[in-house]
XYZ file of C-alpha atoms in Angstrom:
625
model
C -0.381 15.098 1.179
C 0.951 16.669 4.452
C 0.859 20.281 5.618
C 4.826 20.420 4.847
C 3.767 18.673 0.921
C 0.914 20.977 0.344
C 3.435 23.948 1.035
C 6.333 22.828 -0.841
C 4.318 21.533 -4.194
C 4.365 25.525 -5.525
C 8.033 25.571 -4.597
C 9.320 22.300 -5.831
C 7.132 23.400 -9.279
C 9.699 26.289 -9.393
C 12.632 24.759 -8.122
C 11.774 20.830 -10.024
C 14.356 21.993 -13.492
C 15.037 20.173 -16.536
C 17.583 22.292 -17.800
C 18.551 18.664 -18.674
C 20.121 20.272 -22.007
C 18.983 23.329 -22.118
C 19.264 27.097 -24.064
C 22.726 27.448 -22.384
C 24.503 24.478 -24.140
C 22.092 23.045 -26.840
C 24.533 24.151 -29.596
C 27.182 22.035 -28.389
C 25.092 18.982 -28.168
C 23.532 20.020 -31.692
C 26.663 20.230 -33.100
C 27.852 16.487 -32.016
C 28.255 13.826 -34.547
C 27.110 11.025 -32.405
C 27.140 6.936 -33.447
C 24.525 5.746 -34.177
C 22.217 8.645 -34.431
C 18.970 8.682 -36.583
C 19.233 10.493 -39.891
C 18.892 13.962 -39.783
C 16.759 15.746 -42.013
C 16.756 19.576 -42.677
C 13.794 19.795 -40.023
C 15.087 18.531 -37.120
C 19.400 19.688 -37.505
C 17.927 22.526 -35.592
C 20.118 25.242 -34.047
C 20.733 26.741 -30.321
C 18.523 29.839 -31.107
C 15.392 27.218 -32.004
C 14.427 28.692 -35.179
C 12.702 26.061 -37.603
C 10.996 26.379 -40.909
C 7.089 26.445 -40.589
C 4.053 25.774 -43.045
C 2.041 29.023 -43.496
C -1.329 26.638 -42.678
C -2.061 25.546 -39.084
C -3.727 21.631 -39.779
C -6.824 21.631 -38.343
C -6.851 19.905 -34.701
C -9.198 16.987 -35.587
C -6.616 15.967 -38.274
C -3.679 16.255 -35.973
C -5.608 14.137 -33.106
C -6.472 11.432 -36.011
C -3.079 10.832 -36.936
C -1.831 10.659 -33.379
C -4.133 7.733 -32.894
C -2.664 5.860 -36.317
C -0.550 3.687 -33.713
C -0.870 -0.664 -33.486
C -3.580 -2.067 -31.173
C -3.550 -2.080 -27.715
C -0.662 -3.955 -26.285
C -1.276 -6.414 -23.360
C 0.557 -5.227 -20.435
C 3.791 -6.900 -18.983
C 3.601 -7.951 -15.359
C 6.460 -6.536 -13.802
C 9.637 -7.896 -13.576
C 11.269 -10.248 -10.704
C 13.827 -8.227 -9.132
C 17.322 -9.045 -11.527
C 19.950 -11.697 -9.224
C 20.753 -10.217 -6.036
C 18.375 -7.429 -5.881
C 14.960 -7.152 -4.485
C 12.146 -5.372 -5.648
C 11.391 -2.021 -2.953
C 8.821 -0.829 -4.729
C 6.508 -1.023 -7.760
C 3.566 0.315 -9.864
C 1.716 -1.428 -12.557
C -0.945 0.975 -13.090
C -4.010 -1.556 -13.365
C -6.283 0.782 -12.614
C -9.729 1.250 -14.151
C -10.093 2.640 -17.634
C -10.131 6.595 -17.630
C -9.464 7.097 -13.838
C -6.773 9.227 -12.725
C -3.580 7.861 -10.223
C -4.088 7.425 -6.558
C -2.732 10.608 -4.845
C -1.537 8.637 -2.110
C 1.392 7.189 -4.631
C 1.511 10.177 -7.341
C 1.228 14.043 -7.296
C 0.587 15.641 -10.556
C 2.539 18.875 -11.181
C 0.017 20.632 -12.942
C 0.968 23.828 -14.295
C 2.007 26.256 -16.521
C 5.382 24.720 -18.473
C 6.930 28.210 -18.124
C 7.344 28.060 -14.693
C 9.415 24.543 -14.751
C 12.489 26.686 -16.368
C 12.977 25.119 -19.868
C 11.175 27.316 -22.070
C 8.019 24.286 -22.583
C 4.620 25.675 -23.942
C 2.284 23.331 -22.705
C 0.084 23.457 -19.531
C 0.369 20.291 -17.305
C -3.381 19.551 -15.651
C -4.607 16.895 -13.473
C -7.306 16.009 -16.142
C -7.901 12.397 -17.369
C -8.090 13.922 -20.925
C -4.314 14.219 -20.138
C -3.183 11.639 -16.984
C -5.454 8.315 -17.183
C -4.820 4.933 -16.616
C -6.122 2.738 -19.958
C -7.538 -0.045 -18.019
C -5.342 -2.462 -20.177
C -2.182 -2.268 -17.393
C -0.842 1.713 -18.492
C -0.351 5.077 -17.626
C -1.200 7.430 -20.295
C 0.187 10.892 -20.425
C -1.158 12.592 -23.246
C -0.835 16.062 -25.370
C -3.484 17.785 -26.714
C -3.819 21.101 -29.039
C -6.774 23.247 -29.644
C -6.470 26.502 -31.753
C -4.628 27.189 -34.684
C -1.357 28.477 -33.478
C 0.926 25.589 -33.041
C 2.542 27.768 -29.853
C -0.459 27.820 -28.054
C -3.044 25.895 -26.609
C -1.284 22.771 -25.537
C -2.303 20.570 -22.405
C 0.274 17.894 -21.143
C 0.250 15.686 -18.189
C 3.544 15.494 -15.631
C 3.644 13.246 -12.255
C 6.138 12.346 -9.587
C 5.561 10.194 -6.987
C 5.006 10.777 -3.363
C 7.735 8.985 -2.047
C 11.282 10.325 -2.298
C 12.879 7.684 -0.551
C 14.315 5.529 -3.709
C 17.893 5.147 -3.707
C 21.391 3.152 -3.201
C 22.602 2.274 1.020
C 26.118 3.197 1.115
C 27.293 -0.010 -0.412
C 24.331 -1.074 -2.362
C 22.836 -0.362 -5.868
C 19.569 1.147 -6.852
C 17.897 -0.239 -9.914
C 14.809 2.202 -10.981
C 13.216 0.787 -14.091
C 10.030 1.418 -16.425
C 8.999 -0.189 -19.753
C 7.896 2.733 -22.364
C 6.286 3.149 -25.698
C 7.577 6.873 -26.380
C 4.963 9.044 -28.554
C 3.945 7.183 -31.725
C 5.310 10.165 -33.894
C 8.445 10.722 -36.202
C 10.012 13.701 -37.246
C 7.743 14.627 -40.132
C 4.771 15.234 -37.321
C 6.472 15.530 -34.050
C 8.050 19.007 -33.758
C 8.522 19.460 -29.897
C 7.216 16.471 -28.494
C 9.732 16.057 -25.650
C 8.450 12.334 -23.597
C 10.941 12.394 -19.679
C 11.489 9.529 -17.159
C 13.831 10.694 -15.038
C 14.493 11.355 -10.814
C 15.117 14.547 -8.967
C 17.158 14.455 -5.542
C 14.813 14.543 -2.254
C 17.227 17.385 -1.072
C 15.372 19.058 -3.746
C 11.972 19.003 -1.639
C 13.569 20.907 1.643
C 15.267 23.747 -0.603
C 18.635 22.304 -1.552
C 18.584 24.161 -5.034
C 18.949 22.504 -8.494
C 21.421 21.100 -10.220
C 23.552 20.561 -6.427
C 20.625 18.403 -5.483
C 21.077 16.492 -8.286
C 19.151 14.872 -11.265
C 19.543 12.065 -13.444
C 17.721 11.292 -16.553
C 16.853 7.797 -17.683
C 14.762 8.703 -20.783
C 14.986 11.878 -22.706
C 14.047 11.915 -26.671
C 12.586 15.082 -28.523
C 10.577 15.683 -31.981
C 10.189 12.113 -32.575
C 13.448 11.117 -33.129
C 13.468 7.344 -31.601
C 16.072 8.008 -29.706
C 17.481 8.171 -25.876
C 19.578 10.656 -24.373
C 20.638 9.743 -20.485
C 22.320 12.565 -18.425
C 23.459 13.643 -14.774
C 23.031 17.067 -13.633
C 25.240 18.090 -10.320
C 27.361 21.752 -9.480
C 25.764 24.530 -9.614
C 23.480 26.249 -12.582
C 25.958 27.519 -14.929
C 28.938 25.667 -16.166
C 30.600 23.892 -13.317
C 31.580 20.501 -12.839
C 28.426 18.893 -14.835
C 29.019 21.101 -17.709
C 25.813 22.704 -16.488
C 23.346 23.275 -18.164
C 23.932 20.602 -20.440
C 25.068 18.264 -17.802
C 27.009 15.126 -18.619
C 25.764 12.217 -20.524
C 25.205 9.750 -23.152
C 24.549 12.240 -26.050
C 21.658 11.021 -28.650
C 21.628 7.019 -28.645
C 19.450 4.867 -31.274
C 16.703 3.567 -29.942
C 15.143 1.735 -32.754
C 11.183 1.291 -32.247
C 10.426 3.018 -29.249
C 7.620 5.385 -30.693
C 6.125 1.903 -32.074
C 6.720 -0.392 -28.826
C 7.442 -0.759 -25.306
C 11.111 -0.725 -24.276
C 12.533 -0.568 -20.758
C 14.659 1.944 -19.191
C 16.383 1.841 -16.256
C 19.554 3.413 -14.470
C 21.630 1.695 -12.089
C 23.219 3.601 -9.100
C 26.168 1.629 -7.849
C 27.561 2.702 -4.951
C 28.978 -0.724 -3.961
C 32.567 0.100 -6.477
C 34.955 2.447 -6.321
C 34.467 4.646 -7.972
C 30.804 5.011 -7.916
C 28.590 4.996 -11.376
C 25.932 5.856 -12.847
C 25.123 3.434 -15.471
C 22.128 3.918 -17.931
C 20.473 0.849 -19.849
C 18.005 0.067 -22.805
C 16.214 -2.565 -23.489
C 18.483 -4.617 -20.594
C 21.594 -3.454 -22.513
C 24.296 -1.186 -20.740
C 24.989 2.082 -23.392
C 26.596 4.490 -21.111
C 28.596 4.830 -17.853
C 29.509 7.827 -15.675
C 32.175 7.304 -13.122
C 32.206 9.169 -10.020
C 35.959 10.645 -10.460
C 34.670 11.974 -14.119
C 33.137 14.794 -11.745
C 34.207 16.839 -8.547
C 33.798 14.618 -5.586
C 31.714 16.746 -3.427
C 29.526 17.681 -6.508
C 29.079 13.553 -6.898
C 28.420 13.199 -3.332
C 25.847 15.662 -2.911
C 23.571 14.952 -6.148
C 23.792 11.066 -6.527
C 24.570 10.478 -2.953
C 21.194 10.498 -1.526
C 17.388 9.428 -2.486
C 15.225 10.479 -5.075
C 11.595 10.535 -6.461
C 10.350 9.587 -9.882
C 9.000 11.543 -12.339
C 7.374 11.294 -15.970
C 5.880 14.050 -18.133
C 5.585 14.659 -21.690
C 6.546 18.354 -22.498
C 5.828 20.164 -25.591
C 8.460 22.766 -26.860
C 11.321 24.231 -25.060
C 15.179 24.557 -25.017
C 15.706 20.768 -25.714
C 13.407 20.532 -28.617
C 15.013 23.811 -30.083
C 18.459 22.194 -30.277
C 16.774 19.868 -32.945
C 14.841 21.603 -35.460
C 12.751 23.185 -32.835
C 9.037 22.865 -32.404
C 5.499 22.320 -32.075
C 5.206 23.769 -35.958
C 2.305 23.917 -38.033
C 2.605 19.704 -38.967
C 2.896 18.563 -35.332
C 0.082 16.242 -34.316
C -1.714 16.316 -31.254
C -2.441 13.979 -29.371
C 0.625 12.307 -29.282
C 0.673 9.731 -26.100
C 3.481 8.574 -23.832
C 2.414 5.226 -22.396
C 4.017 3.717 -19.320
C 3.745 -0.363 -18.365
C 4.900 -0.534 -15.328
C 7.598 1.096 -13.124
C 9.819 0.298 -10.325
C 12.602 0.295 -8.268
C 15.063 -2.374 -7.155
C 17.753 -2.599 -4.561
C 20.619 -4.252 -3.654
C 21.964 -4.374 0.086
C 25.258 -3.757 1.336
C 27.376 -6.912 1.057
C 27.499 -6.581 5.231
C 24.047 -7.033 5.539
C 22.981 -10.191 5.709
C 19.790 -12.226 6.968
C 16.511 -10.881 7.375
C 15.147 -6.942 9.108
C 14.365 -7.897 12.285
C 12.828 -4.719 13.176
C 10.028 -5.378 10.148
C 6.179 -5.379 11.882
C 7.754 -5.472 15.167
C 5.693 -2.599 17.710
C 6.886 0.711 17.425
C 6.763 4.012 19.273
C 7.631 7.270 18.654
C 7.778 10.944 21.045
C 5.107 12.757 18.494
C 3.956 12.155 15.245
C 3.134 15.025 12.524
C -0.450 13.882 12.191
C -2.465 10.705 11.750
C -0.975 10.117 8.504
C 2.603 9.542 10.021
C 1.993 7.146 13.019
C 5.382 5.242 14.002
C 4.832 1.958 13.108
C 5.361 3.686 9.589
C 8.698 3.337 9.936
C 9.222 -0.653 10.092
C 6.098 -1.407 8.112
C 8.791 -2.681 5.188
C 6.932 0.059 2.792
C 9.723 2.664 1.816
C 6.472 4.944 0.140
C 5.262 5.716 4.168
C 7.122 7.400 6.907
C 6.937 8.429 10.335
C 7.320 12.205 10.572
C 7.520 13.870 14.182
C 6.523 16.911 15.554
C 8.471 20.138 14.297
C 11.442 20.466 16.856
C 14.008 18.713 18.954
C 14.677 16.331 20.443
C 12.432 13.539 19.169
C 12.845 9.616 19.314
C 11.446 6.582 17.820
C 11.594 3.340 19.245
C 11.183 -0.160 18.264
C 10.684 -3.184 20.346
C 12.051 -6.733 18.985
C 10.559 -8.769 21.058
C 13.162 -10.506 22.569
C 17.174 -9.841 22.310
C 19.440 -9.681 19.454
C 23.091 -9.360 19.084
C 22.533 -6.322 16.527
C 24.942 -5.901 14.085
C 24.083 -3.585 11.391
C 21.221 -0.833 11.178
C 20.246 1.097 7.968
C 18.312 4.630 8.419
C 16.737 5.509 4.832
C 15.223 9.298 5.766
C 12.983 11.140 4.150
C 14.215 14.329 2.947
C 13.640 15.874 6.284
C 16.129 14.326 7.816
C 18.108 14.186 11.110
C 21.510 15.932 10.957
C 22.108 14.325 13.977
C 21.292 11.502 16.517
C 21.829 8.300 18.193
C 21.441 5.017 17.910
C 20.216 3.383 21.634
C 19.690 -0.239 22.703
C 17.998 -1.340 25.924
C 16.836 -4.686 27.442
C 13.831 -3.083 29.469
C 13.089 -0.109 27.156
C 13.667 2.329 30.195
C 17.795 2.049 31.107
C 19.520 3.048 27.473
C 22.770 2.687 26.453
C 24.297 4.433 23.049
C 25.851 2.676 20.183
C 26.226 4.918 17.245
C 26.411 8.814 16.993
C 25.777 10.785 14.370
C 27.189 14.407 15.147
C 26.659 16.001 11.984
C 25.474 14.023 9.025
C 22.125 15.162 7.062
C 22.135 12.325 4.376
C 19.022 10.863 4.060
C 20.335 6.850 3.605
C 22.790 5.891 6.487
C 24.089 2.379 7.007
C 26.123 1.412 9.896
C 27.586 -1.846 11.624
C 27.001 -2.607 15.110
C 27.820 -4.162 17.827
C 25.288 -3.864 20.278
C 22.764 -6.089 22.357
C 19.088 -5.113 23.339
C 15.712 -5.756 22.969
C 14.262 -2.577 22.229
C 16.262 -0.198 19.643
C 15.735 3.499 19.609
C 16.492 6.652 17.444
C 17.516 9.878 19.387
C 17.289 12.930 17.047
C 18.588 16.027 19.004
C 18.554 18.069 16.124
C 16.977 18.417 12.181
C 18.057 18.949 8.912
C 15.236 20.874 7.696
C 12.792 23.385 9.277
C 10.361 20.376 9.154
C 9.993 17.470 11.991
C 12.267 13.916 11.917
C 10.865 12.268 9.331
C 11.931 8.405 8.299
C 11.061 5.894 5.695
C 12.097 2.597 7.510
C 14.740 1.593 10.064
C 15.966 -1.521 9.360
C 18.047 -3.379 11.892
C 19.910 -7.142 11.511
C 20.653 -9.393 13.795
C 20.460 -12.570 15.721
C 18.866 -13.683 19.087
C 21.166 -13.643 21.799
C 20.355 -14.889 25.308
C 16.951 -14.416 26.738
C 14.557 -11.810 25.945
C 15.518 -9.046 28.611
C 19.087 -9.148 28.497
C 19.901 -11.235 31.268
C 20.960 -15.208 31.828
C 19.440 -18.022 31.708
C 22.256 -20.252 30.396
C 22.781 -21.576 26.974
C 21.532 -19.164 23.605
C 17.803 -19.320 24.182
C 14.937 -18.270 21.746
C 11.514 -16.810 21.891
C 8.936 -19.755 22.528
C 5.824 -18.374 23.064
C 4.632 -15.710 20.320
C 1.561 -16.833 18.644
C 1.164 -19.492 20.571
C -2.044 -20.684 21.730
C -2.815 -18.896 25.346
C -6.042 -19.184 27.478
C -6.525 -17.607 30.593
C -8.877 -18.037 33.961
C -11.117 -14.459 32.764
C -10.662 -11.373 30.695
C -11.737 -8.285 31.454
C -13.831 -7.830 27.735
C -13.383 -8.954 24.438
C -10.580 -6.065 23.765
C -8.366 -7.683 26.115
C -8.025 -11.512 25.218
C -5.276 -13.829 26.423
C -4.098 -13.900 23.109
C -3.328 -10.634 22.996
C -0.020 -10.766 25.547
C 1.594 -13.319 23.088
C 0.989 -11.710 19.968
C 4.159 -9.577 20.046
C 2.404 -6.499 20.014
C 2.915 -3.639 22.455
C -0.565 -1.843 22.016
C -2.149 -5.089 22.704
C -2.845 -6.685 26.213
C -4.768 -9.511 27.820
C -6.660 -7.786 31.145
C -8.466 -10.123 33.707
C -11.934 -9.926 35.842
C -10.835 -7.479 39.048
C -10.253 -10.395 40.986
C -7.539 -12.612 42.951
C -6.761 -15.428 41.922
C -6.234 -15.174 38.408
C -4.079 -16.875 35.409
C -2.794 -16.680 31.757
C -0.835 -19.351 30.349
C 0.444 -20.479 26.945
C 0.940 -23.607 25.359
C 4.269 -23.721 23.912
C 3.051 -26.777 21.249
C 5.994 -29.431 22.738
C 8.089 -30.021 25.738
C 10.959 -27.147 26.243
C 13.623 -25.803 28.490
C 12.651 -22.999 30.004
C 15.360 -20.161 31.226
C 13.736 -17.048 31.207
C 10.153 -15.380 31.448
C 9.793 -11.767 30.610
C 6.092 -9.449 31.568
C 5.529 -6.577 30.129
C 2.985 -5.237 32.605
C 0.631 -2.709 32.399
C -0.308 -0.140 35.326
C -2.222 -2.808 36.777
C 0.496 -5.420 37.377
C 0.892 -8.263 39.610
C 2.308 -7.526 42.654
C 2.313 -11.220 44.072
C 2.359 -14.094 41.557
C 3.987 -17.252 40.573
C 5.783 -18.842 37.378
C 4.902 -22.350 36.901
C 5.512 -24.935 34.539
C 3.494 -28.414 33.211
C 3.621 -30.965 31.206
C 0.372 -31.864 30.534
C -1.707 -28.597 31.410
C -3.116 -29.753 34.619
C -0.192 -30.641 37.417
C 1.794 -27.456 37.642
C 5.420 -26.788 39.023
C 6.274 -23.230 40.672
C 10.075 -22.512 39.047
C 9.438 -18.814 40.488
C 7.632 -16.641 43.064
C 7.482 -13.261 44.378
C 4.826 -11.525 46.686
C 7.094 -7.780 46.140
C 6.448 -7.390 42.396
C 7.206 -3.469 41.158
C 5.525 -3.941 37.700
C 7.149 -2.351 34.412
C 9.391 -4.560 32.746
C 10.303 -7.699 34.575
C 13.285 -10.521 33.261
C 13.242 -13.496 35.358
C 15.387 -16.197 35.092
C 13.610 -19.401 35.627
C 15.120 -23.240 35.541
C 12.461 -25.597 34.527
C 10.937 -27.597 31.755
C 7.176 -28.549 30.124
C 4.936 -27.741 27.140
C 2.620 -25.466 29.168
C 4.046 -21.908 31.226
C 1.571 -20.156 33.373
C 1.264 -16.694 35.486
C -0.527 -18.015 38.591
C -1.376 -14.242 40.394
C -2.193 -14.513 43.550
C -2.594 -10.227 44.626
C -3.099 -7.162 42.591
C -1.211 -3.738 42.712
C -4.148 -2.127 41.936
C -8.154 -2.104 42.380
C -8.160 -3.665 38.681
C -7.350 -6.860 36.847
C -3.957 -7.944 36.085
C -3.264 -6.480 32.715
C -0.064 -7.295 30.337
C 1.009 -5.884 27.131
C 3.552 -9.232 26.689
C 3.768 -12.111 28.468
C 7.015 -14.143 27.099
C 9.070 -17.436 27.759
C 12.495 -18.083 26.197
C 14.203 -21.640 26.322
C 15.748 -24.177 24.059
């Protein structure tokens, strides 16, 4: 966790509320006849104030524990699913972690605590503990409440965990899918007074002090006292009333769900923001049972709670506001225990219907002004992997840079931020990665996941944040940019739409300087890499491009120690060589020359150094057809 995570966790445990439906409006939802809901029973009608019935004798621990564990055999666990048509999966856990060990921190942070301090009036205390939070070894995450004592109010241990990442959510355009297959607490309503099982999502602006509900949360799975049921909601406005009905919010209401204490079911939620209006749309067992439109709610309320990432969370409280609409609870005959068991989770995406073809920007070398530590290096943010993230140093301006490798005719970039986002910037291309010229600004917008079309040429791409949303440095999941090659590699001629020839390609070359610096190394589109020769004139790299080509362009990427006199030269057969460019005034950097020439083997023949070293080069390409 970072310095800025390890400061927020004690605020986000006080400002993380499921108020989902709580003390303020749980008559109202009490006192709905609803389709399809179980049978009631004079234990779990409940009313607002919570008050329930309760035997005078506290059953004895062991007992409760034993009948927790009267549940079927272990269930094999389901792989997880193939992203549904048109999506692809972003991200996914499947918890196949050894038997009795607890989640890796670098995914998951457990919000251990007392369940006071989360708002909703819950008993329990949340702990870090594998007697609570384990992984079964069979494919599951087990969360799990436990009771010592007698009194039935007291002495409860639960497990709660969100995940690291709080980049999950719908482009402007798109749809997130964020799915999980459940067994709910094997209990009914005879023995599960105040079990309340949660899979739900909180919005990232949550994380840099945008307060609840205005930040937003939306419930996939709520169900209380063992009732076999689902209840979805939204939460937006502000904390009392408002335009989510706060702090009931707006939802489903109590839906069937038929077997979920006894078997796994999936859950999921669908954020669409690809119609108009936007929805929310909430889904059991594959099956669509409620839909929230986005004019059913005050636009800017909408906007600023579904508008925007989130992060994942799953806990299994005991007692509180929500239970106490329903007959209330623990009580003297609930169980401990009880376990909520979790297959698999994850989330799915659907792109913009502008975006087509594949990220370009994905593994290519990137750069960045600063980075926050170690843990947030820049190539973070094009490693495809929305769970890292570059984060920069803590002021402005900062910039982060990619290089493509050659130039593209870019036509569409997508920014997904982390929570600390940049309320402003621009968007740069450049064919050298020196001379820049600006193609998008964004003068005032702190939303975390920003799509925009291009129409812009260059071979390196850059992000210019001149200021922050947040105390905290730029911080950014993955910049995604799409595109196709254009002409050369530099931005210059060379006649005809060429393409990059030589990356990967086998190269050799007349010395290296050590083993650190291979000729391999200029062709293997990295940046930080570089082939480095003996300190010696003459010297030569060259590649073999697999099969006769037309050549039109060669572009170095030199190091300090460039060539100030060499030539370009061209074979087919790797032994009688053809000069199709010379220079003995070479300035170094970034150089683009346009060559005319053809053969299956390009080589740098240098003939004087700039320098008392070798001739060094981070990239040594050829573009032709």
């Amino acid at each position: 966790m970072s310095i800025r995570g390890t400061r927020l966790h004690a605020l986000r445990r006080r400002l993380d509320r499921r108020f989902t439906i709580g003390l303020m409006a749980v008559t109202a939802v009490a006192a709905v006849t609803l389709a399809g809901t179980p049978a009631a029973t004079a234990s779990t009608s409940g009313s607002a104030s919570g008050s329930a019935s309760r035997a005078t004798a506290a059953q004895p621990a062991a007992q409760h524990a034993a009948a927790a564990q009267a549940k079927p055999a272990a269930v094999q666990p389901n792989a997880v699913p193939a992203a549904p048509a048109g999506f692809s999966t972003t991200w996914s856990d499947d918890f196949n972690g050894a038997a009795n060990t607890g989640l890796n921190t670098d995914t998951w942070r457990y919000d251990a605590g007392a369940g006071w301090t989360f708002g909703t009036g819950e008993i329990e205390t949340m702990t870090n503990s594998t007697a609570n939070v384990y992984q079964d070894g069979n494919g599951h995450l087990v969360l799990k409440a436990l009771h010592t004592g007698t009194d039935p109010n007291a002495n409860w241990t639960s497990g709660r965990v969100e995940t690291q990442a709080d980049g999950f959510g719908a482009q402007p355009g798109g749809v997130v899918r964020i799915q999980a297959s459940i067994q709910q607490p094997n209990v009914t309503t005879a023995n599960g007074a105040g079990y309340w099982p949660a899979f739900w999502m909180l919005g990232s602006p949550l994380r840099v002090g945008v307060p609840w509900p205005g930040s937003g949360e939306v419930d996939i799975l709520e169900d209380i006292n063992g009732r076999s049921s689902v209840f979805g909601t939204l939460h937006c406005g502000v904390g009392s009333g408002g335009p989510c009905n706060e702090t009931s919010g707006v939802g489903s209401g109590e839906r069937a769900c038929a077997g979920c204490q006894t078997g796994y079911h999936t859950y999921a939620v669908e954020v669409d923001r690809s119609t108009s209006p936007e929805q929310i749309r909430w889904y059991l067992d594959g099956a669509n049972f409620f839909t929230l439109n986005s004019n059913q709610v005050d636009a800017t309320a909408w906007a600023n709670a579904v508008d925007h990432s989130y992060y994942i969370i799953f806990d299994l409280a005991i007692g509180g506001g929500f239970p106490a609409a329903f007959g209330g609870g623990p009580n003297a005959a609930t169980v401990s225990g009880g376990q909520m068991n979790i297959d698999y989770v994850a989330v799915y995406n659907k792109a913009p219907g502008a975006i087509s073809g594949t990220n370009i920007a994905q593994g290519k070398p990137t750069t960045s002004s600063s980075v926050e530590s170690a843990t947030f290096p820049a190539s973070n943010a094009t490693d495809g992997n929305i769970t890292t993230r570059w984060s920069s140093a803590f002021s402005d301006p900062q910039w982060l840079q990619v290089d493509l490798g050659q130039s593209y005719n870019i036509n569409h970039a997508t920014l997904t931020w982390e929570a600390a986002s940049a309320s402003a910037y621009q968007l740069q291309t450049s064919p050298d990665g020196t001379n820049w010229t600006t193609v998008y600004t964004n003068n005032n917008s702190p939303a975390d996941i920003q799509d925009t079309a291009l129409n812009a040429t260059g071979r390196y791409v850059r992000v210019l944040a001149t200021a922050r949303a947040s105390q905290y440095g730029d911080s950014l999941y993955e910049l995604a940019l799409y595109g196709t090659p254009s002409t050369g590699g530099g931005g210059g001629g060379g006649g005809g739409t060429a393409t990059l020839l030589s990356q990967g390609k086998t190269a050799t070359a007349s010395s290296t300087e050590n083993v650190g610096t291979p000729a391999s190394a200029a062709v293997d589109g990295n940046t930080g890499t570089r082939w480095s020769s003996a300190f010696t004139d003459p010297q030569w790299l060259q590649v073999d491009l697999g099969a006769t080509h037309t050549i039109s362009q060669v572009v170095l990427n030199w190091e300090t120690a460039y060539g100030k006199a060499f030539q370009i030269q061209t074979s087919a057969d790797g032994t009688n060589w053809t000069t199709v460019y010379s220079t003995t005034t070479a300035t170094g950097g970034v150089q683009t020359l346009p060559v005319t020439g053809s053969g299956r083997y390009v080589r740098l023949y240098g003939t004087a150094r700039s320098t008392q070293y070798g001739y060094s080069l981070w990239e040594f390409q050829v573009f032709g057809t």
